[in-house]
Backbone as a ProteinNet text record, in pm:
[ID]
protein_1_A
[PRIMARY]
MSFTQRRNAVTIDIEALNETFASMDFEDRIRKLYEYFPVEEVLFTSSFGTKSVVMLTLVSRANLRQKVHMLNTGYHFPETLAYKDTLQELTGLEVVEIHPDSERHRLTEESQMWDSQPGRCCHYNKVMPLKAVKAEHTVWMSGVHSYQTMNRAAMEIFEEVDGLIHFHPLIDITEGEFLYLLEKDKLPRHPLEAQGYGSIGCHHCTRPGQGRAGRWAGKDRDECGLHVK
[TERTIARY]
84.6	0	88.4	62.5	139.9	105.8	190.2	162.6	28.1	-1.3	-128.2	-246.5	-236.9	-344.8	-361.5	-250.4	-255.5	-318.2	-279.2	-335.8	-485.2	-526.5	-668.5	-750.4	-682.3	-752.6	-774.1	-699.9	-709.3	-833.1	-913.7	-1031.8	-1005.2	-1010.3	-980.6	-1105.5	-1136	-1248.8	-1197	-1210.9	-1158.7	-1226.2	-1356.4	-1429.8	-1378.9	-1352.1	-1300.3	-1161.2	-1078	-944	-952.8	-1040.1	-1055.1	-1100.5	-1190.7	-1237.7	-1125.2	-1045.7	-936.4	-828	-794.6	-681.2	-717.6	-845.9	-888.4	-837.3	-837.4	-800.7	-650.7	-573.8	-429.3	-356.8	-239.2	-157.7	-87.1	-22	29.9	136.2	228.6	334.3	278.4	183	123.1	48	-14.1	-82.6	15.6	129.1	228.3	283	312.7	365.4	264	137	30.1	9.8	35.8	15.3	87.2	208.5	290.9	243.3	145.7	81.6	-21.1	-62.7	-160.4	-94.6	12.5	75.7	227.3	292.8	439	499.8	616.7	679.1	701.1	724.2	748.8	626.2	507.8	385.8	342.8	421.9	386.9	474.5	411	479.8	468.7	580.5	582.9	648.5	577.5	632.4	648.2	747	769.5	819.6	776.1	822.1	946.4	981.3	1090.2	1068.3	942	903.5	896.2	823.2	819.7	746	659.3	581.1	629.5	745.4	788.1	860.1	932.6	1026.7	957.8	841	771.9	732.2	671.8	630.1	750.5	856.9	976.8	1034	1033.7	1085.4	999.4	867.5	777.5	791.2	804.9	822	953	1058.2	1188.1	1182.8	1104.1	1089.8	1005.9	910.9	819.9	881.4	954.9	1010.1	1122.3	1244.8	1359.7	1377	1305.1	1313.5	1227.1	1144.7	1057.4	1137.5	1130.2	1194	1103.4	1164.3	1086.7	1113.9	1007.6	1019.2	997.3	1082.4	1073.3	1061.1	963	949.1	1048.5	1151.6	1249.6	1209.4	1139.5	1086	1192	1309.9	1412.5	1399.7	1298.7	1272.2	1275.5	1337.5	1342.6	1440.7	1413.6	1510.7	1634.1	1753.9	1873.5	1860.3	1792	1773	1690.7	1595.3	1514.9	1600	1685.4	1772	1872	1921.3	2012	1937.4	1813.1	1729.7	1701	1678	1658.6	1779.3	1898.4	2019.2	2028.7	1992.6	1995.1	1899.7	1777.7	1677.4	1705.4	1767.6	1805.5	1908.8	2003.6	2105.3	2043.2	1950.5	1886.4	1802.8	1724.7	1629.4	1686	1785.2	1839.2	1755.8	1652.7	1567.6	1634.2	1616.7	1668.2	1574.9	1631	1552	1566.9	1454.5	1451.2	1389.8	1462.9	1411.7	1333.8	1221.1	1139.2	1153.7	1187.7	1209.8	1104.6	1067.9	972.1	1035.7	951.7	998.8	1079.3	1196.8	1287.9	1229.5	1156.3	1098.5	987.5	901.2	793.8	851.7	954.9	1018.3	1077.4	1138.8	1197.5	1090.4	973.1	862.9	821.2	816.3	777.2	882	1007.5	1116.6	1114	1105	1112.6	993.9	876.3	756	724.8	807.7	779.1	634.6	602.7	466.6	413.9	504.7	462.6	387.4	411.7	345.1	215.6	221.3	104.8	5.2	55.1	-30.5	21.4	7.5	65.7	10.1	-117.2	-175.6	-110.4	-84.6	-19.4	125.8	192	330.8	339.5	247.7	244	212.3	123.7	84.9	204.5	280.9	396.7	508.2	533.7	650.5	623.7	495	461.6	362.8	246	137.8	173.2	220.7	252	367.5	478.1	587.4	546	463.4	422.7	324.4	244.6	143.9	207.6	320.3	387.7	436.4	481.8	531.7	415.8	306.2	188.6	137.3	149	99.2	172.8	288.5	369.6	345.1	249.4	227.2	79.4	54.4	-81.9	-130.9	-37.3	-70.4	18.2	-41.7	34.7	21.9	132.6	136.2	195.8	124.4	175.2	138.9	207.4	192.1	105.1	-3.7	-91.5	-165.5	-198.6	-272.3	-404.1	-509.2	-641.9	-653.4	-577.3	-590.1	-521	-448.5	-370.3	-454.9	-554.4	-640	-781.4	-876.4	-1014.9	-1022.8	-944	-943.2	-898.8	-795.4	-741.1	-831.6	-909.5	-1001.1	-1105.4	-1130.3	-1231.5	-1172.5	-1041.2	-976.7	-992.6	-983.9	-984.6	-848.2	-830.9	-703.1	-677.5	-776.5	-766.9	-872.3	-834.9	-927.5	-881.9	-972.3	-935.7	-967.9	-867.4	-883.5	-825.2	-909.1	-865.4	-787.1	-833.8	-771.5	-649.7	-606.5	-490.4	-538.4	-486	-522.2	-435.8	-500.3	-430	-430.2	-314.5	-299.5	-245.8	-324.6	-289.2	-281.8	-174	-168.5	-171	-134.1	-132.4	-248.1	-349.1	-453.9	-524.4	-539.2	-612.2	-521.2	-393.4	-302.8	-339.1	-327.2	-349.9	-216.1	-222.8	-98.2	-23.9	-99.3	-36.9	34	-28.8	33.7	158.2	150.6	266.9	384.1	357.9	463.9	519.3	432.6	478.2	577.6	544	633.5	763.7	753.6	871.8	967.2	910.4	992.6	1039.1	951.1	984.8	1111.6	1123.2	1238.2	1346.3	1325.6	1423.4	1460.5	1356.9	1377.5	1415.6	1503.9	1548.3	1439	1426.8	1326.6	1386.8	1298.8	1343.5	1408.4	1526.8	1598	1521	1428.1	1353.4	1240.5	1207.9	1105.9	1147.1	1275.5	1325.3	1309.4	1286.9	1265.5	1117.1	1030.5	887.6	811.5	873.9	805.1	728.9	596.5	515.8	500.8	507.8	496.9	587.9	653.7	758.3	743.6	737.6	733.9	842.9	809.4	905.2	932.9	1054.9	1094.3	1017.7	972.2	897.4	763.7	702.5	564	552.1	660.8	658	708.1	629.6	664.3	649.5	712.1	687.7	539.3	490.2	349.7	311.4	206.8	160.5	90.4	116.9	54.8	89.7	-13.6	8.2	-24.7	-33.7	-68.8	36.1	159.1	265.2	281.3	196.5	204.1	116.2	170.8	98.6	31.5	108.1	53.2	-11.2	-136.3	-208.8	-266.1	-254.9	-299.1	-426.1	-485.4	-608.4	-591.8	-479.6	-451.4	-395.3	-421.4	-353.8	-312.8	-327.6	-286.3	-219.2	-120	-53	-127.7	-217	-292.3	-264.2	-156.6	-121.4	-227	-281.5	-374	-519.2	-546.6	-684	-740.8	-859	-919.2	-962.7
-119.5	0	124.8	217.3	340.2	429.7	533.7	625.2	693	738.8	807.3	716.5	589.4	494.3	470.3	461.1	437.8	558	678.2	797.9	806.4	776	782.5	676.1	567.1	458	485.2	584.3	615.3	700.8	657.9	734.4	798.9	930.8	1004.7	1080	1070.5	1143.7	1279.9	1380.7	1513.5	1573.7	1554.5	1609.6	1551.4	1420.9	1355.8	1407.1	1428.2	1482.3	1621.4	1705.3	1840.1	1836.6	1745.8	1733.3	1686.2	1590.9	1536.6	1640.5	1719.1	1811.4	1947.9	1979.4	2114.6	2157	2066.5	2102.1	2092	2045.3	2029	2162.2	2173.4	2291.2	2272.5	2376.2	2376.7	2269.2	2255.9	2155.8	2014.6	1990.2	1857	1819.9	1917.4	1890.1	1836.4	1901.8	1860.2	1722.4	1701.8	1572.3	1460.3	1489.5	1390.8	1353.6	1447.3	1421.4	1295.3	1274.4	1162.2	1028.2	1031	906.1	859.8	953.1	922.4	904.5	980.4	979.2	969.5	881.9	874.9	1003.5	1038.3	1165.6	1178.2	1066	1069.5	1116.6	1105.2	1144.5	1287.2	1354.4	1490.4	1591.6	1680.1	1791	1912.9	1965	2085.7	2197.6	2307.9	2421.2	2542	2623.2	2747.4	2853.7	2977	3089.6	3154.2	3117.7	3180.4	3331.3	3365.2	3504.9	3543.6	3650.3	3704.6	3614.9	3526.3	3440.1	3295	3269.4	3130.7	3064.8	3142.1	3082.6	3000.1	3041.5	2965.3	2827.6	2823.4	2695.6	2605	2659	2579.3	2522.1	2601.5	2555.8	2443.6	2458.6	2355.4	2225	2235.1	2114.5	2044.8	2121.6	2060.6	1986.3	2035.9	1967.6	1840.7	1844	1730.3	1616.5	1650.7	1545.2	1603.1	1577	1630.3	1565.3	1456.6	1392	1463.7	1556.6	1627.8	1726.9	1711.4	1807.5	1929	2043.1	2164.4	2210.8	2226	2268.5	2419.4	2482.3	2626.8	2652.8	2733.8	2773.9	2885.3	2854.1	2955.9	3011.7	3123.2	3183.1	3252.7	3271.3	3348.7	3497.3	3535.6	3677.1	3710.3	3624.7	3650.7	3763.2	3833.4	3927.6	3849.5	3905.9	3839.9	3812.9	3902.7	3885.6	3760.5	3727.4	3606.5	3481.3	3480.1	3363.7	3348	3460.7	3454.4	3406.1	3450.8	3408.6	3258.9	3209.5	3064.9	2987.7	3033.6	2965.9	2970.7	3084.9	3100	3002.2	2992.9	2906.2	2758.7	2727.9	2589	2544.3	2632.3	2599.6	2592.3	2682.9	2686.4	2561.8	2519.8	2410	2272.8	2267.1	2138.5	2069.2	2137.1	2077.8	2087.5	1983.8	1985	2066.9	2161.9	2247	2198	2178.1	2137	2251.7	2302.4	2413.2	2361.7	2425.6	2396	2513.3	2483.8	2590	2584.5	2700.4	2701.3	2650.5	2614.6	2579.2	2696.6	2668.9	2775.8	2861.9	2799.9	2876.1	2968.9	2917.5	3002.4	3114.8	3082.5	3185.9	3295.1	3254.5	3352.1	3445.1	3389.2	3471.6	3577.2	3538	3636	3745.3	3708.2	3804.4	3903.3	3850.2	3934.4	4029.2	3984.3	4067.2	4147.9	4131	4192.2	4161.3	4033.1	3985.5	4018.8	4033	4065.9	4198.6	4285.5	4415.7	4411.9	4347.6	4347.4	4236.2	4119.7	4004.8	3932.9	3995	3934.7	3796.7	3774	3642.3	3533.5	3563.4	3465	3444	3551.3	3540.3	3446.2	3463	3373.4	3230.2	3216.5	3082.8	3009.8	3079.1	3017.6	2985.9	3077.6	3064.6	2995.6	2983.3	2921.6	2805.8	2835.1	2736.5	2613.3	2633.5	2519.6	2434.7	2494.7	2411.7	2330.1	2390.1	2317.5	2206.3	2225	2124.2	1987.6	1985.3	1858.4	1791.1	1870.6	1814.9	1767.5	1841.4	1801	1664.2	1634.3	1506.9	1387	1410	1302.1	1281.8	1354.8	1350.8	1332	1290.4	1272.6	1395.6	1461.3	1576.1	1694.3	1812.7	1936.5	2018.3	2036.5	2111.2	2249.8	2351.7	2488	2568.9	2679.9	2757.9	2880.5	2872.5	2988.5	3020.5	3149.8	3198.7	3258.7	3237.7	3283	3434.4	3508.1	3653.9	3721.2	3644.8	3705.7	3757	3679.9	3720	3667.7	3723.3	3675.2	3529.2	3492.7	3354.6	3259.2	3295.4	3208.7	3204.4	3309.4	3313	3202	3151.1	3045.8	2905.3	2893.9	2763.2	2691.3	2558.4	2474.5	2409	2337.1	2268.7	2168.7	2087.9	1992.6	2025.8	2018.1	2030	1933.1	1893.3	1811.2	1888.4	1906.7	1981.5	1898.8	1861.6	1784.1	1658.8	1590.2	1464.6	1479.2	1603.4	1627.8	1683.3	1628.5	1677.2	1798.2	1909.6	2029.9	2034.1	2055.7	2059.3	2195.6	2268	2403.4	2406.3	2358.6	2346.4	2479.8	2589.3	2720.9	2809.1	2752.1	2833.6	2922.3	2875.4	2952.2	3024.9	3036.5	3112.2	3260.6	3331.3	3475.8	3546.8	3674.2	3749.7	3755.2	3764.8	3767.3	3637.6	3525.6	3395	3378	3424.9	3415.2	3494.3	3617.6	3701.6	3642	3580.5	3516.4	3404.3	3318	3207.6	3260.2	3368.3	3429.8	3480.2	3549.9	3609.3	3504.8	3408.6	3306.3	3231.1	3196.7	3119.3	3206.4	3339.6	3434.2	3396.1	3376	3332.9	3450.9	3428.2	3538	3582.2	3711.9	3765.9	3787.7	3793.5	3824.4	3963	3977.8	4106.2	4224.5	4201.3	4312.5	4362.7	4289.9	4338.6	4472	4487.6	4611.7	4730.8	4703	4809.5	4831	4769.4	4794.7	4696.5	4585.2	4484.3	4388.6	4387.5	4298.1	4159.9	4151.3	4024.2	4034.2	3923.8	3931.1	3819.4	3858.1	3762.8	3796.8	3796.9	3833.9	3984.6	4023.9	4163.8	4262.2	4218.5	4310.3	4350.6	4259.7	4277.2	4299	4333.2	4350.7	4489.3	4556.9	4688.9	4686.9	4781.7	4790.7	4814.1	4759.3	4777	4683.4	4718.4	4636.4	4512	4398	4273.3	4244.2	4211.7	4181.9	4301.1	4420.6	4540.3	4574.5	4531.7	4562.2	4460.2	4358.9	4255.8	4295	4287.5	4323.4	4460.2	4556.3	4689.5	4747	4790.8	4849.5	4749.9	4620.2	4516.4	4444.8	4485.9	4425	4274.4	4234.9	4094.3	4084	3971.6	3944.4	3797.8	3723.3	3582.8	3556.9	3467.8	3432.1	3323	3253.7	3146.1	3009.1	2995	2864	2814.3	2905.4	2865.2	2897.9	2919.9	2946.5	2818.9	2780	2655.3	2669.7
0	0	0	-90.7	-97.2	21.4	42.3	153.3	135.2	13.1	-13.6	14.8	-28.3	-2.4	147.2	218.5	362.5	433.5	390.5	452	428	306.4	272.9	346.1	386.1	453.2	602.3	654.8	797.1	823.5	918.1	957	1092.6	1096.1	1217.5	1262.4	1390.6	1448.2	1495	1409.5	1438.7	1561.9	1572.2	1686.2	1817.8	1817.8	1939.1	1974	1872.3	1897.1	1958.8	1906.3	1961.2	2106.4	2137.6	2275.8	2368.1	2319.5	2400.3	2426	2324.5	2332.9	2390.9	2398.7	2437.5	2574.5	2670.6	2808.1	2835.8	2739.5	2760.2	2744.8	2808.8	2782.2	2647.9	2601.4	2464.3	2441.5	2535	2518.4	2523.2	2612.6	2622.2	2495.1	2432.2	2305.3	2201.1	2191.7	2092.1	2127.1	2253.9	2297.7	2271.6	2297.9	2281.6	2135.1	2045.6	1902.5	1857.8	1910.8	1865.8	1922	2010.7	2053	1949.8	1865.3	1760.7	1623.5	1599	1467.5	1481.7	1403.6	1407.4	1353.4	1403.8	1368.1	1217.3	1149.8	1005.3	926.7	986.4	916.7	949.6	1034	1076.1	1002.8	929	863.5	954.3	996.6	1080	1000.9	984.3	910	1001.6	970.1	1043.8	947.7	970.3	888.3	947.5	1070.7	1145.1	1154	1179.6	1196	1342.6	1370.8	1506.6	1605.5	1557	1645.8	1646.2	1589.7	1566.3	1682.7	1761.3	1855.9	1964.8	2010.6	2115.4	2063.5	1946	1887.3	1863.7	1809.1	1782.6	1912.3	2016.7	2145.7	2203	2195	2246.9	2168.6	2037.1	1955.3	1990.2	2008.7	2041.1	2174.3	2268	2397.6	2385.4	2292.8	2277.6	2197.8	2091.8	2005.4	1919.5	1957.6	1883.5	1746.8	1722.2	1591	1487.1	1532.5	1440.7	1355.6	1225.7	1135.9	1119.9	1092.9	1067.9	925.2	849	709.6	698.5	621.8	598.5	449.3	411.7	272.4	243.8	167.6	129.1	-6.3	-4.4	-126.9	-210.6	-153.4	-222.6	-196.5	-118.1	-91.7	57.3	137	281	313.7	422.1	476.9	522.3	506.7	560.6	710.7	780.9	924.8	957.1	869.1	891.3	875.7	775.6	753.8	868.7	920.2	1035.3	1159.8	1174.8	1288.1	1280.1	1159.6	1139.6	1193.8	1159.8	1207.1	1359.6	1416.9	1562.5	1630.2	1576.2	1637.3	1612	1500	1474.8	1578.2	1607.1	1707.6	1847	1875.9	2007.6	2034.4	1935.5	1956	1924	1836.6	1794.2	1688.7	1638.2	1534.6	1397.6	1318.2	1181.4	1092.9	1018.8	929.6	786	720.3	579.9	499.9	402.6	322.5	202	175.5	57.9	-37.9	-162.5	-260.9	-371.2	-425.6	-536.9	-665.1	-760.6	-893.5	-949.8	-1003	-1045.5	-1157.1	-1250	-1360.1	-1310.9	-1224.3	-1171	-1085.3	-1008.9	-927.5	-1016.7	-1127.1	-1219.6	-1275.7	-1306.1	-1356.7	-1254.5	-1127.7	-1025.4	-1012	-1033.3	-1022.6	-1138.4	-1260.8	-1380.1	-1392.4	-1350.5	-1363.7	-1237.8	-1133.5	-1003.4	-962.5	-971.6	-950.1	-810.5	-713.6	-577.6	-572.3	-671.5	-673.9	-754.7	-872.8	-961.8	-930.2	-887.6	-857.8	-732.6	-617	-495.8	-463.5	-494.2	-468	-550.4	-677.3	-763.8	-721.7	-681.3	-635.4	-515	-419.4	-303.3	-345.8	-442.9	-488.6	-549.7	-632.6	-697.6	-597.9	-505.3	-418.3	-284.9	-248.2	-119.9	-133.2	-187.6	-187.6	-269.6	-392.2	-478.7	-425	-381.1	-327.8	-205.2	-119.1	1.4	-30.6	-134.1	-169.4	-193.2	-262.3	-291	-163.1	-67	58.9	146.3	145.6	224.7	181.6	52.8	0.7	59.5	119.7	176.2	326.2	382.6	527	560.6	682.9	733	808.3	878.2	963	925.7	923.2	905.1	1033.6	1102.3	1228.2	1205.2	1251.2	1237.7	1361.4	1380.8	1503.1	1489.8	1413.2	1395.6	1525.6	1542.9	1659.8	1612.6	1687.4	1643.5	1635.5	1716.6	1717.8	1598.8	1517.3	1410.5	1294.3	1251.2	1138.6	1160.9	1085.9	1092.1	1049.5	948.6	900.6	1011	1082.3	1187	1310.6	1330.3	1444.9	1437.8	1317.6	1299.3	1306	1323.3	1322.8	1456.2	1451	1570.3	1586.8	1698.1	1721	1608.9	1576.2	1465.7	1360.9	1236.7	1124.3	1016.2	930.9	816.3	689.5	606	481.7	367.7	274	156.6	196.4	300	340.6	429.1	454.6	540.4	674.7	783.8	916.6	950.8	980.6	1023.9	1176.7	1235	1381	1421.6	1501.7	1545.4	1698.5	1757.7	1904.2	1978.5	1910.8	1976.3	1931	1868	1807.6	1909.7	2033.7	2134.5	2233.1	2199.9	2285.7	2277.3	2388.8	2387.5	2368.3	2332.6	2318.4	2451.7	2560.6	2692.4	2725.4	2693.3	2717.3	2631.5	2507	2418.7	2476.5	2519.7	2575	2704.2	2784	2907.8	2877	2780.7	2744.5	2685.1	2609.8	2549.3	2657.3	2755.8	2861.3	2962.5	2993.5	3094.2	3056.8	2929.7	2883.6	2819.9	2826.2	2770.4	2626.5	2545.9	2408.1	2319.6	2223	2136.2	2039	2020.3	1928.4	1790.4	1691.4	1555.4	1556.9	1496.9	1503.9	1446.4	1353	1294.4	1384.2	1489.1	1583	1643.1	1669.9	1729.8	1636.2	1506.6	1408.5	1379.1	1458.5	1444.8	1359.3	1321.4	1240.7	1332.7	1320.9	1402.9	1342.9	1210.9	1138	1017.2	983.2	880.8	779.7	651.7	542.3	442.7	315.2	211.4	217.9	181.8	203.3	115.6	-4.7	-90.7	-29.3	45.1	90.4	240.5	306.2	450.9	488.4	571.6	622.6	774.7	843.6	987.4	1014.9	1124.2	1159.4	1271.7	1343.2	1454.6	1403	1467.7	1423.4	1278.4	1199.4	1058.5	967.9	1027.2	949.8	844.6	866.4	771.6	660.2	657.5	553.6	435	314.8	191.7	206.3	254.9	281.3	155.2	167.8	56.3	-41.6	-13.2	-107.3	-62	49.7	100.7	120.2	181.6	210.4	351.6	417.5	544.1	555.1	444.9	438.2	303.5	303.5	178.1	102.7	171.9	108.3	165.7	242.1	298	396	475.1	581.4	548.5	421.2	376.8	317.8	361.8	314.6	169.6
[MASK]
+++++++++++++++++++++++++++++++++++++++++++++++++++++++++++++++++++++++++++++++++++++++++++++++++++++++++++++++++++++++++++++++++++++++++++++++++++++++++++++++++++++++++++++++++++++++++++++++++++++++++++++++++++++++++++++++++++++

């Protein structure tokens, strides 16, 4: 049986999982996940942005065998790449970079697609490359927070989308709880936070601003498409 056939054959009670995990603290949720799914079937992604370090730290405590995948769009700030190296050393997690198709990436570069068609630029450099990797896993774990966007406010701890289980262990964390965990463990912040960046993506589409206000400034967007159903 192929991996895809095996994944499709698995029947998961999402409602039961949400009930079981709801009362757990954030680290216990992540640790508990591996009682249901082997680490090889869990895809964990991180942007290595301003909200990443807490999730990465909790995952490293729960299972050091968990790899963390990063979408390297070719448009990251140098500070983000340096921060990735810092957090990889801090957590001990292996980082696997996902790159877009070279031809599609070239098209976004030559046409400055991030300005004229930001949705398509995100699709070529983020959504499409990740889609191929998602097909190889049963669970996609990410560190989204409900307060970040209207779209994320509607998410649950577990959801099933197109046959893939989405796991959001920090979905109900508050900004206060996030800051407490950050300060309690004296975790390093993204270097651009000190310059007023509340959220950080590709350098063309990121400006200083509170929360995600600096993302796709003037483009009426607050999501790249990865976490949109």
